Tab-separated table of C-alpha atoms and ligand atoms in Angstrom:
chain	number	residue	atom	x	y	z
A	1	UNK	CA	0.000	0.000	0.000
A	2	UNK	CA	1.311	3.584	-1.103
A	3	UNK	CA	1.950	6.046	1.857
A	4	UNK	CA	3.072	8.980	1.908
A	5	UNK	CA	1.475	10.122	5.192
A	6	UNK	CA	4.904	11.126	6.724
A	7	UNK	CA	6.070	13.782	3.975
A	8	UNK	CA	2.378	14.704	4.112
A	9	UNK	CA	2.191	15.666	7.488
A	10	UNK	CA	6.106	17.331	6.860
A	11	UNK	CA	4.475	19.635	4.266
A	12	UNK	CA	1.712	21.147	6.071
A	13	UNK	CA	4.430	22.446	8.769
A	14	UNK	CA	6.971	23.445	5.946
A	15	UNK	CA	4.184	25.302	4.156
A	16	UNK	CA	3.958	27.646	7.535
A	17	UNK	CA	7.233	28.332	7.480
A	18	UNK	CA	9.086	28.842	4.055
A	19	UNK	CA	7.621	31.092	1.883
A	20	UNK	CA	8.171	29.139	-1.625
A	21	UNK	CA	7.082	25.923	-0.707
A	22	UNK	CA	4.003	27.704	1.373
A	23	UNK	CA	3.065	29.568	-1.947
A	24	UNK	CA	3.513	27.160	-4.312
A	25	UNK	CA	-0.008	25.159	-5.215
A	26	UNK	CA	2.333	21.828	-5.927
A	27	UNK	CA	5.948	20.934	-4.762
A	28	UNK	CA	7.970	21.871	-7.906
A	29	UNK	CA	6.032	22.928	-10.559
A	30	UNK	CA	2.630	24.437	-10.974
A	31	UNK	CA	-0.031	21.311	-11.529
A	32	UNK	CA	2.955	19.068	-10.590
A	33	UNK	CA	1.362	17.405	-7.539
A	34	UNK	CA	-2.041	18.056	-5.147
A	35	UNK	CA	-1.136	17.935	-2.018
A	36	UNK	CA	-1.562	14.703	-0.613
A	37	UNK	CA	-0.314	11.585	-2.130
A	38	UNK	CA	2.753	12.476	-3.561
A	39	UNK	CA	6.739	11.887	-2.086
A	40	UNK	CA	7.861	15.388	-0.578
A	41	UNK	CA	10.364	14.754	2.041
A	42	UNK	CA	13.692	12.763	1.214
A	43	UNK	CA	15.396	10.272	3.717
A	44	UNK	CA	18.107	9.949	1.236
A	45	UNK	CA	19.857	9.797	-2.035
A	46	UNK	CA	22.112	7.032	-3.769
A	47	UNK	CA	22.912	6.403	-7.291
A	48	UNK	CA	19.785	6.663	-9.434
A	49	UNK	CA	17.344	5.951	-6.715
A	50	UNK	CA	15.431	8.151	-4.035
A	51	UNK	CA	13.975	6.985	-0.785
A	52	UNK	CA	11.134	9.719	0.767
A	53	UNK	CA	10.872	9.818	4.801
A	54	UNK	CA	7.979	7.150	4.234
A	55	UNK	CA	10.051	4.612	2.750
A	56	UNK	CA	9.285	4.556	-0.742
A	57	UNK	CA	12.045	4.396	-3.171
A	58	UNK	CA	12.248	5.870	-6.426
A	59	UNK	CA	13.861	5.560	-9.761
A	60	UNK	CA	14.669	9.307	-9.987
A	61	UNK	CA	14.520	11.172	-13.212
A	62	UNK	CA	14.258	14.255	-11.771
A	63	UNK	CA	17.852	14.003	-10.630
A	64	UNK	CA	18.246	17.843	-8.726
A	65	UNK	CA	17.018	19.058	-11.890
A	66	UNK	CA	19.098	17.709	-14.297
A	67	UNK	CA	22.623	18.453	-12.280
A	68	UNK	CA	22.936	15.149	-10.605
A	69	UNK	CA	24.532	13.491	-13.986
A	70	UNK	CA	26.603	10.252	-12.504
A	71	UNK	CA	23.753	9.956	-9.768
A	72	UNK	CA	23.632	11.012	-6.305
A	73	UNK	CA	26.114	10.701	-3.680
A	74	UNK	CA	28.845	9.735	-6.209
A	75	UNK	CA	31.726	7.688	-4.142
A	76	UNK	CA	34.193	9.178	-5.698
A	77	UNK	CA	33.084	13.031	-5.907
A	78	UNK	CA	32.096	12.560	-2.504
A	79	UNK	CA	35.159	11.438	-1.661
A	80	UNK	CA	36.656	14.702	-3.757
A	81	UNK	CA	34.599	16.871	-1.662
A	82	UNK	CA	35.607	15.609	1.600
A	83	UNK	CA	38.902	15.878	0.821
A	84	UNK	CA	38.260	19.534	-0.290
A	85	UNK	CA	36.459	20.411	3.111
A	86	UNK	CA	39.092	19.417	5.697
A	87	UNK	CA	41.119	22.107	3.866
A	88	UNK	CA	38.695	25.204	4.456
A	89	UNK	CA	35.701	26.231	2.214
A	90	UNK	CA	35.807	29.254	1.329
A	91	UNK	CA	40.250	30.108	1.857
A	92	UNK	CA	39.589	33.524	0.124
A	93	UNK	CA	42.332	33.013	-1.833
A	94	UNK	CA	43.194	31.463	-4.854
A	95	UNK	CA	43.428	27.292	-4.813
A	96	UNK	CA	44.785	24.376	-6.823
A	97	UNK	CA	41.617	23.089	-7.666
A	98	UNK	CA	40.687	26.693	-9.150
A	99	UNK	CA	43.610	26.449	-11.655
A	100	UNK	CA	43.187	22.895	-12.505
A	101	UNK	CA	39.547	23.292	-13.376
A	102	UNK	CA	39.778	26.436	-15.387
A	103	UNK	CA	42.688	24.657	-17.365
A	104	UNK	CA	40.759	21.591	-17.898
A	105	UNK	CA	37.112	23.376	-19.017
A	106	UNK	CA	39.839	25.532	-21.556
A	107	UNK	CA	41.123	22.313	-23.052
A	108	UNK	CA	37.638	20.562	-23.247
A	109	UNK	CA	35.231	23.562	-24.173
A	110	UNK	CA	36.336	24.206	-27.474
A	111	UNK	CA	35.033	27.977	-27.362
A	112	UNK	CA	36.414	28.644	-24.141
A	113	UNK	CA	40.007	30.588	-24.164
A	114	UNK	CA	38.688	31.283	-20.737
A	115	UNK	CA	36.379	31.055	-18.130
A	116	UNK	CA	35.379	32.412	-14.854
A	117	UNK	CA	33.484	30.392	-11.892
A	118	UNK	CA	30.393	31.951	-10.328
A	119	UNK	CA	27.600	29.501	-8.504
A	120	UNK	CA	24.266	29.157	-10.592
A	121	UNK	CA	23.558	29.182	-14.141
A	122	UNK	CA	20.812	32.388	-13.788
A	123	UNK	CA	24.532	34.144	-12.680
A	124	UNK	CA	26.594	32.748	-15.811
A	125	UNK	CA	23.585	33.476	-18.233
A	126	UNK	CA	23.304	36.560	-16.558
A	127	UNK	CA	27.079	37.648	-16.437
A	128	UNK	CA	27.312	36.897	-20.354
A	129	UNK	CA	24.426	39.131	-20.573
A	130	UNK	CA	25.638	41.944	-18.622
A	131	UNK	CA	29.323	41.775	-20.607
A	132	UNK	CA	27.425	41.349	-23.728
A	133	UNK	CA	25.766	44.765	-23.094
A	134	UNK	CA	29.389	45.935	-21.389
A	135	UNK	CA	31.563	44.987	-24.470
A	136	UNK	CA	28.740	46.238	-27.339
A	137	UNK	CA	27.730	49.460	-25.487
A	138	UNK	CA	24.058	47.709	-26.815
A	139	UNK	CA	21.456	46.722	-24.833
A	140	UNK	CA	18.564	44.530	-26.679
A	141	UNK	CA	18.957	40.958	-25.666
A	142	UNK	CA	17.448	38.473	-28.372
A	143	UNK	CA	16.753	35.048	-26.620
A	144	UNK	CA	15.225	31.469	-27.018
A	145	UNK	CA	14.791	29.447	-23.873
A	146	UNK	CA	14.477	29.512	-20.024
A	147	UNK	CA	17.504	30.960	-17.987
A	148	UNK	CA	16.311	30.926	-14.571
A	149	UNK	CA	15.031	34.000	-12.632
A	150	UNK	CA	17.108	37.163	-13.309
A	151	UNK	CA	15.534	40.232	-14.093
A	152	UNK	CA	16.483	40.379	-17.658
A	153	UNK	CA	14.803	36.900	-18.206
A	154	UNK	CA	12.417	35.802	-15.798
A	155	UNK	CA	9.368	35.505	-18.036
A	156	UNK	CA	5.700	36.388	-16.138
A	157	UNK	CA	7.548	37.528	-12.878
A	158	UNK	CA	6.394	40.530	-11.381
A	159	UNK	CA	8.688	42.887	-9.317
A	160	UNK	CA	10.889	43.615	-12.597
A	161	UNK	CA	11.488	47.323	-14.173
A	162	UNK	CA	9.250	47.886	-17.303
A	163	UNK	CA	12.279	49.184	-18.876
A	164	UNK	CA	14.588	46.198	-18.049
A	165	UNK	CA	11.732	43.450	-19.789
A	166	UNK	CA	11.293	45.458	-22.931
A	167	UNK	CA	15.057	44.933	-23.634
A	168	UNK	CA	14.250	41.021	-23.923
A	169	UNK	CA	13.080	39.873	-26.779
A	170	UNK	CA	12.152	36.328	-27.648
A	171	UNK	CA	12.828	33.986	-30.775
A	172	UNK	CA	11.054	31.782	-32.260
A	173	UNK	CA	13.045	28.469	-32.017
A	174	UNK	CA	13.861	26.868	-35.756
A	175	UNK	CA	12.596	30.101	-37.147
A	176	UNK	CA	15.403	32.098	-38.780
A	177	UNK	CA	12.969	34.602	-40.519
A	178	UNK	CA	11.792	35.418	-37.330
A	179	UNK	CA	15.214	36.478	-36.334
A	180	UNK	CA	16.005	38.371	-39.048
A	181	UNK	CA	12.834	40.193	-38.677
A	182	UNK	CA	13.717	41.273	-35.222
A	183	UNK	CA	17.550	42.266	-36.627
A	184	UNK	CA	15.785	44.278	-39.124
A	185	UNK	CA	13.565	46.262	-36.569
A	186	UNK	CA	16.340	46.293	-33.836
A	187	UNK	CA	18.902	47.230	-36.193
A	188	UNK	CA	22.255	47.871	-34.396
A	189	UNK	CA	21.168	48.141	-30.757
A	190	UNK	CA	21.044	43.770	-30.381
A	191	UNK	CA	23.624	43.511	-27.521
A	192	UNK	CA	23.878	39.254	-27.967
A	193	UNK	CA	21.772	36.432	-28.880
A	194	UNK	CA	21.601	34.148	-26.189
A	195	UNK	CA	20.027	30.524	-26.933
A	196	UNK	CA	19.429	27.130	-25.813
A	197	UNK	CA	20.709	25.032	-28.504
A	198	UNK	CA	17.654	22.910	-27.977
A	199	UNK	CA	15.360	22.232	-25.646
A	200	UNK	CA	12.786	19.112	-26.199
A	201	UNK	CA	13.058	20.064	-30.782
A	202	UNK	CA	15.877	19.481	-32.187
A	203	UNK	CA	17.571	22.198	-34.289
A	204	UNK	CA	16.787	22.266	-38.051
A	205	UNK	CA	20.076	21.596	-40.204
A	206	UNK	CA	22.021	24.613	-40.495
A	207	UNK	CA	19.934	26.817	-37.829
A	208	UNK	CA	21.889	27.233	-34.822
A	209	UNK	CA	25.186	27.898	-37.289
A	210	UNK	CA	22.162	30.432	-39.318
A	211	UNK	CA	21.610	32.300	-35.802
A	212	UNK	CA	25.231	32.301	-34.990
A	213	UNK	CA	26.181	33.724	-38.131
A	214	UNK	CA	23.342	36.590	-38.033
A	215	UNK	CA	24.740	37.718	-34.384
A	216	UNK	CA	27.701	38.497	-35.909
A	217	UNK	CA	26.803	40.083	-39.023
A	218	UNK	CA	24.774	42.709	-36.957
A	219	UNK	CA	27.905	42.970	-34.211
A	220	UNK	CA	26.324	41.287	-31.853
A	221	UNK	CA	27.598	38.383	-29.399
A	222	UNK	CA	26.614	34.722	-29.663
A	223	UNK	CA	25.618	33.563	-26.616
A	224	UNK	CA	25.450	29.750	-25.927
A	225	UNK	CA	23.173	29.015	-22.686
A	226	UNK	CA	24.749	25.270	-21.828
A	227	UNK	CA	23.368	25.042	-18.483
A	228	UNK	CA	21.098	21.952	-19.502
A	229	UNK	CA	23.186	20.823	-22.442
A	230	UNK	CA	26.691	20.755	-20.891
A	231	UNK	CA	28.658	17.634	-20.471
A	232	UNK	CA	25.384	15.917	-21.027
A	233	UNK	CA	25.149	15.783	-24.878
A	234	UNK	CA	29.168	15.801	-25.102
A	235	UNK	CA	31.640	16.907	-22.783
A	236	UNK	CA	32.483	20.009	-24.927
A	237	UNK	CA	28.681	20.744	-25.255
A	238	UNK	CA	26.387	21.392	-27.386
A	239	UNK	CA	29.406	23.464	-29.445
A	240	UNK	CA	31.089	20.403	-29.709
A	241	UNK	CA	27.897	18.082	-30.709
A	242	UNK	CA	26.702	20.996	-33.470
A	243	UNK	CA	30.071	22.569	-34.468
A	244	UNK	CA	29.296	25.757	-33.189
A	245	UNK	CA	31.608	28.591	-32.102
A	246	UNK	CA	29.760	30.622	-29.333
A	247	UNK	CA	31.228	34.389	-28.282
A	248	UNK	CA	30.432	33.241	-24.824
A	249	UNK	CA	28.836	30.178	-22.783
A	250	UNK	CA	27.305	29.365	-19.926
A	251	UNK	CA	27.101	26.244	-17.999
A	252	UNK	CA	26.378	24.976	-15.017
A	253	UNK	CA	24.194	21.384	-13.809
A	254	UNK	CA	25.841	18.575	-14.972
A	255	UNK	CA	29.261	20.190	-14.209
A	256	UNK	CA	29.527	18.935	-10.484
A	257	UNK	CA	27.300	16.339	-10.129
A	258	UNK	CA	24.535	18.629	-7.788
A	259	UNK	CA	27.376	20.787	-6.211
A	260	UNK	CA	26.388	24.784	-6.651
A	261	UNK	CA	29.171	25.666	-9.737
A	262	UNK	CA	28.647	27.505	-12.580
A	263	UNK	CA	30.901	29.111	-15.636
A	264	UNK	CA	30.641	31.819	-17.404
A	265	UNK	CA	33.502	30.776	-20.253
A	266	UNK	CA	34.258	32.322	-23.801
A	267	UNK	CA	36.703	34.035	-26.180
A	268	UNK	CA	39.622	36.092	-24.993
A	269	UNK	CA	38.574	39.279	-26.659
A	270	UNK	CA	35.501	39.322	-24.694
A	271	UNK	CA	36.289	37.613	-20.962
A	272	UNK	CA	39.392	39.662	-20.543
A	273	UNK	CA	36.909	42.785	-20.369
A	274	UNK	CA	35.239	41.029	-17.425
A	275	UNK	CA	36.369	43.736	-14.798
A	276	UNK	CA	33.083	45.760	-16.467
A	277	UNK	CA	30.607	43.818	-14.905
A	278	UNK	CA	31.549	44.352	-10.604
A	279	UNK	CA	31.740	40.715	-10.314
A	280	UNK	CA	31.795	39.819	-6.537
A	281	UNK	CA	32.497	36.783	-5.242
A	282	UNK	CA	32.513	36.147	-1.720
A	283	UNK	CA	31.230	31.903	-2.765
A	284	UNK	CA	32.953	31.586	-6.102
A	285	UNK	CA	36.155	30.258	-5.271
A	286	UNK	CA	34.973	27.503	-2.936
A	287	UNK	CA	36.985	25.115	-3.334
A	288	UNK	CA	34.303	22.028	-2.340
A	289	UNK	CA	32.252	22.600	-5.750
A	290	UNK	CA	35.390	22.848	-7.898
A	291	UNK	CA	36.839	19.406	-6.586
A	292	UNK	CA	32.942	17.751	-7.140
A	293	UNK	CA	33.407	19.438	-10.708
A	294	UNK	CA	36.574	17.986	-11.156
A	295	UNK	CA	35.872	14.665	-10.091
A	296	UNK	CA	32.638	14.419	-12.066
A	297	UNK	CA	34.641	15.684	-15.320
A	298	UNK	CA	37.101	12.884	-14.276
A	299	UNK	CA	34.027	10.367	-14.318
A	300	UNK	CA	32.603	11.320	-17.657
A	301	UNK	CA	35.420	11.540	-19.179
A	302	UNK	CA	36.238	7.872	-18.471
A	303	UNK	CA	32.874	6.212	-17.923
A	304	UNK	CA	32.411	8.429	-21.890
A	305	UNK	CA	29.190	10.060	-20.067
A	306	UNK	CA	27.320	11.324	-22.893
A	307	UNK	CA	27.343	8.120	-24.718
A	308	UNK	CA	26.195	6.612	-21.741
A	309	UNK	CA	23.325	9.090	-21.211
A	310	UNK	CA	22.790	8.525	-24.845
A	311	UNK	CA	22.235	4.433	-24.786
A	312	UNK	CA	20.126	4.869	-21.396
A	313	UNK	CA	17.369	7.412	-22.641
A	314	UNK	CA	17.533	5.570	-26.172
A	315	UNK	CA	16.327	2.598	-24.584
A	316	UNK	CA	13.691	4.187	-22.254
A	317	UNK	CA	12.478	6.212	-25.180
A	318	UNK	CA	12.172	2.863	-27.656
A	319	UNK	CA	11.053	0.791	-24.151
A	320	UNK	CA	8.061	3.410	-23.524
A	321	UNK	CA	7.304	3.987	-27.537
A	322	UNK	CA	6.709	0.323	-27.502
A	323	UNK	CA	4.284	0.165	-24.849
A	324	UNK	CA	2.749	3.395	-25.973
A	325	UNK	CA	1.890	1.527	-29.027
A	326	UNK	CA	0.796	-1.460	-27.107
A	327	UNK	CA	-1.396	0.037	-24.777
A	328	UNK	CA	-3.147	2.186	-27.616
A	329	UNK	CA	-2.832	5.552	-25.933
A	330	UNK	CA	-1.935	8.886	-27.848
A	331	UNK	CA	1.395	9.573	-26.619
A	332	UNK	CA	4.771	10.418	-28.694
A	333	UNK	CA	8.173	10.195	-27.036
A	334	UNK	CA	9.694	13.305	-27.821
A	335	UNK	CA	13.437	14.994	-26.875
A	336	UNK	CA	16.649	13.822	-26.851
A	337	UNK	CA	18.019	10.482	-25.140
A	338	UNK	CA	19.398	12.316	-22.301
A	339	UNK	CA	16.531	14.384	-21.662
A	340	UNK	CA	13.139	12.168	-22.864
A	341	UNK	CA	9.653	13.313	-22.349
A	342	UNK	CA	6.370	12.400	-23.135
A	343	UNK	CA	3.655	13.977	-25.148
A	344	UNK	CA	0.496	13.072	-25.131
A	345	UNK	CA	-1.492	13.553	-27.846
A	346	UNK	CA	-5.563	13.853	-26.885
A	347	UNK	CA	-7.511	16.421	-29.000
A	348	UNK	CA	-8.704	18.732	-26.110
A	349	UNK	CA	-5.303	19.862	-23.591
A	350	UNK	CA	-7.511	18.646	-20.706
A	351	UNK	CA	-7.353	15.582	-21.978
A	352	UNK	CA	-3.520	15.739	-22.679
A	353	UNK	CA	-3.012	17.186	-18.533
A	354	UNK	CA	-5.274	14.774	-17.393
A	355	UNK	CA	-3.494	11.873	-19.190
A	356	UNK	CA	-0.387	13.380	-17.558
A	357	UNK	CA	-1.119	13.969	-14.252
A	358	UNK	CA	-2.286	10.300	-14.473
A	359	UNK	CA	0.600	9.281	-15.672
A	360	UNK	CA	3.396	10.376	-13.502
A	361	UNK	CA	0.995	9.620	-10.644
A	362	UNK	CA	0.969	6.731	-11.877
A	363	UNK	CA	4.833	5.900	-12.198
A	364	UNK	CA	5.011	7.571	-8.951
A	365	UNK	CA	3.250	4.612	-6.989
A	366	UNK	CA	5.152	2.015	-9.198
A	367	UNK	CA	8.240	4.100	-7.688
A	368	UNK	CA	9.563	6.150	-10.384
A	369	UNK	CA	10.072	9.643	-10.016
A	370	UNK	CA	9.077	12.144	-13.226
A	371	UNK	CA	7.585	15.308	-13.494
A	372	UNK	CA	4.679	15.940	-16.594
A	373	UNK	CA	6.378	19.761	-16.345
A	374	UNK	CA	9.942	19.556	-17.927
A	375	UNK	CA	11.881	17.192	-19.743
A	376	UNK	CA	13.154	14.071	-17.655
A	377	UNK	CA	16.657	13.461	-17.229
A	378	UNK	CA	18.907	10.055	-16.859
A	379	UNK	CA	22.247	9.665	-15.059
A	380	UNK	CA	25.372	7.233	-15.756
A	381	UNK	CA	24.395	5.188	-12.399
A	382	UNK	CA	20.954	4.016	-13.955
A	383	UNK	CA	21.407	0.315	-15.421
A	384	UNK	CA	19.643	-1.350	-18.088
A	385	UNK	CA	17.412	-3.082	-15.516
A	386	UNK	CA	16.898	0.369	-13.954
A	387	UNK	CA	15.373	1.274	-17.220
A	388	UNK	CA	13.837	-1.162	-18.532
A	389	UNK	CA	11.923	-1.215	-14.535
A	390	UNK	CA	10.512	2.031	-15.695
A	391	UNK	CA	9.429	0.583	-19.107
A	392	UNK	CA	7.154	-1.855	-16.860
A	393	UNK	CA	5.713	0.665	-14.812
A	394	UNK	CA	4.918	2.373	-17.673
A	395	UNK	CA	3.122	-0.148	-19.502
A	396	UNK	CA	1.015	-0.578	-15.912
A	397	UNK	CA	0.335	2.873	-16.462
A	398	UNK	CA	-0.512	3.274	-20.076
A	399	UNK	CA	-2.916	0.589	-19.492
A	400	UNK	CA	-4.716	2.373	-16.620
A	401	UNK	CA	-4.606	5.616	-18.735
A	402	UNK	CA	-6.197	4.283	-21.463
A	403	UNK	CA	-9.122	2.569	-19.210
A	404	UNK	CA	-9.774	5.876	-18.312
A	405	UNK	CA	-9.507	7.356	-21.647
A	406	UNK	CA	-12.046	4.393	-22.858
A	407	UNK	CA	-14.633	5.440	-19.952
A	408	UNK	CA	-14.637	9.119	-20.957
B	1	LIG	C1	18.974	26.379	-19.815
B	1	LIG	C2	18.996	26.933	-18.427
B	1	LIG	N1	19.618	28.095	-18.198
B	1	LIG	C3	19.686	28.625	-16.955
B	1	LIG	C4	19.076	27.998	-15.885
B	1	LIG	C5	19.162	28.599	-14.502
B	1	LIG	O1	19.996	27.823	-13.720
B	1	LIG	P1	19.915	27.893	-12.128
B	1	LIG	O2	18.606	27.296	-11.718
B	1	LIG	O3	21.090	27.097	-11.668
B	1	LIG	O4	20.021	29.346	-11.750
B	1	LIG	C6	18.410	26.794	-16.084
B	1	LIG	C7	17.739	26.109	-14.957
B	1	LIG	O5	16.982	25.189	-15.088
B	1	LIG	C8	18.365	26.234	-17.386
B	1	LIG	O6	17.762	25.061	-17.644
């Protein structure tokens, strides 16, 4: 029998005292969860799997959203970390582990002639916007994708100047007439493009290279946001994967393995004039994060990560196509091994929510862990069996989905 009585009870008290979680209608996401019946508290975390204060362990695709690539509580990061930690946290001044990982993201980024450490990826977006607008004396922002909550990007949030979300503008993703459209009417006052290479589409042929090469011709920067995509779809990123050759990148996630660590990294002509932005950085040299990051660079570099990633969403994605076309529900797999979703594919969008929400509820009591909001994500420590455990659960729940469906 499913409980989560525990974490229930856990939530109402949390909700009284932190704000976010108070405010929020479900735990992550809007329309994630209701309140009752759903894992909210965590006992602990190892490899791919969860286990919530009542118990239950889950498969986790969730995975800290997307940072905890080799899975959680890594032996060997850990053991990186605790190494790092007997020697201070936060020794103000410059360390070892600093220098190695800068030298080892400029040998595997192949845009980066250098980089600079700051904590989350809404700072390294951010930073490559603000130097962007520093180096170009411009200060239009063109932009495709989420980038986390920063005033120049933080799409529907209130509390913002007027005059700071007018200088955002968002692209149409795939569309290069759209862009050149919003050259045309911007003329020279774009300060940078800054794009997800992808997000659940993939890129038409020649369309990232199309945008890259339109930034340029109008003088403005190319600006890579790699905070999903890096070390995940190679280890020199989505440049690497699409032959791109970004003015600047962010990253962050998948670079230490759940460890706060982001990078702000890019060409020499550009990063040197980095003094313009009033950086501070009381947390950015910690040296904890940059040993996780080194470790997990180690890992994926040996284990070859993004192949890994690659062959583990491949077969969920085949494993759950399968059973979608088994069970006779109207569902595509969508996205890119690494990061799978589902869509389903109803005629009204009730129908399409409700077949979600049923869905991950679903999975959820048959202990695996994924949200109907955002992409899923896999990590080197799942197995074969680990997957193809999911691809049973699933079938269990396409089957109940489509009783539904057939009583509607
Ligand atoms: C593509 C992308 N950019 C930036 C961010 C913001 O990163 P953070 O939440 O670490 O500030 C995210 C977070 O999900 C992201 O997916």
């Amino acid at each position: 029998m499913y409980d989560v009585s525990r974490s229930t009870a856990l939530l109402r008290r949390m909700r009284q005292c932190d704000a976010l979680v108070g405010a929020r209608p479900g735990l992550f996401f809007t329309g994630y969860e209701r309140l009752n019946g759903n894992p909210v508290f965590v006992e602990k975390a190892q490899g791919p799997h969860l286990w919530d204060v009542d118990g239950n362990r889950y498969l986790d695709f969730l995975l800290g959203f997307g940072s905890v690539v080799l899975g959680h509580a890594h032996p060997a990061v850990n053991r990186a970390v605790e190494e790092a930690l007997r020697s201070g946290v936060n020794p103000t001044l410059l360390s070892l582990t600093h220098l190695e990982l800068a030298e080892r993201l400029v040998e595997l980024i192949p845009s980066a002639e250098q980089v600079t450490f700051l904590k989350t990826g809404s700072d390294a977006v951010g930073a490559a916007v603000r130097l962007s607008r520093a180096v170009t004396g411009r200060e239009i922002v063109l932009h495709w994708g989420g980038h986390g909550w920063h005033d120049w990007c933080a799409s529907g949030a209130q509390g913002i100047p007027k005059a700071t979300t007018e200088m955002t503008v968002a692209l149409r993703y795939n569309d290069i007439d759209h862009a050149r459209e919003l050259f045309a009417r911007h003329k020279d006052k774009i300060a940078c493009v800054v794009m997800m290479p992808y997000e659940i589409q993939a890129p038409e042929p020649g369309y990232l290279q199309a945008m890259q090469q339109l930034a340029r011709q109008h003088g403005a920067l190319f600006v890579l946001d790699e905070v999903r995509s890096g070390f995940r779809i190679a280890l020199g990123g989505a440049q690497d994967y699409f032959g791109l050759d970004p003015d600047l990148t962010a990253f962050g996630k998948a670079l230490a393995n759940g460890h706060a660590l982001s990078v702000l990294a890019g060409r020499r002509q550009y990063m040197s004039q980095i003094l313009k932005l009033g950086l501070t950085v009381t947390y950015y040299r910690s040296p904890d994060a940059m040993a996780a990051a080194l470790a997990t660079l180690d890992i994926l570099q040996a284990e070859e990560g993004p192949a890994r990633l690659a062959h583990l969403g491949t077969r969920l994605m085949n494993g759950l196509g399968a059973a979608i076309r088994s069970s006779g529900v109207q569902a595509t797999m969508v996205g890119f091994p690494a990061t799978p979703f589902i869509h389903f594919d109803y005629t009204h969008p009730n129908e399409n929510a409700a077949a979600m929400r049923q869905f991950c509820n679903g999975m959820l009591r048959r202990g695996v862990l994924m949200t109907p909001a955002h992409h899923w994500f896999v990590c080197t420590a799942m197995s074969d069996e680990d997957i193809d455990f999911a691809i049973e659960a699933a079938a269990e729940a396409f089957a109940d989905i489509r009783s539904t469906m057939a009583q509607c």
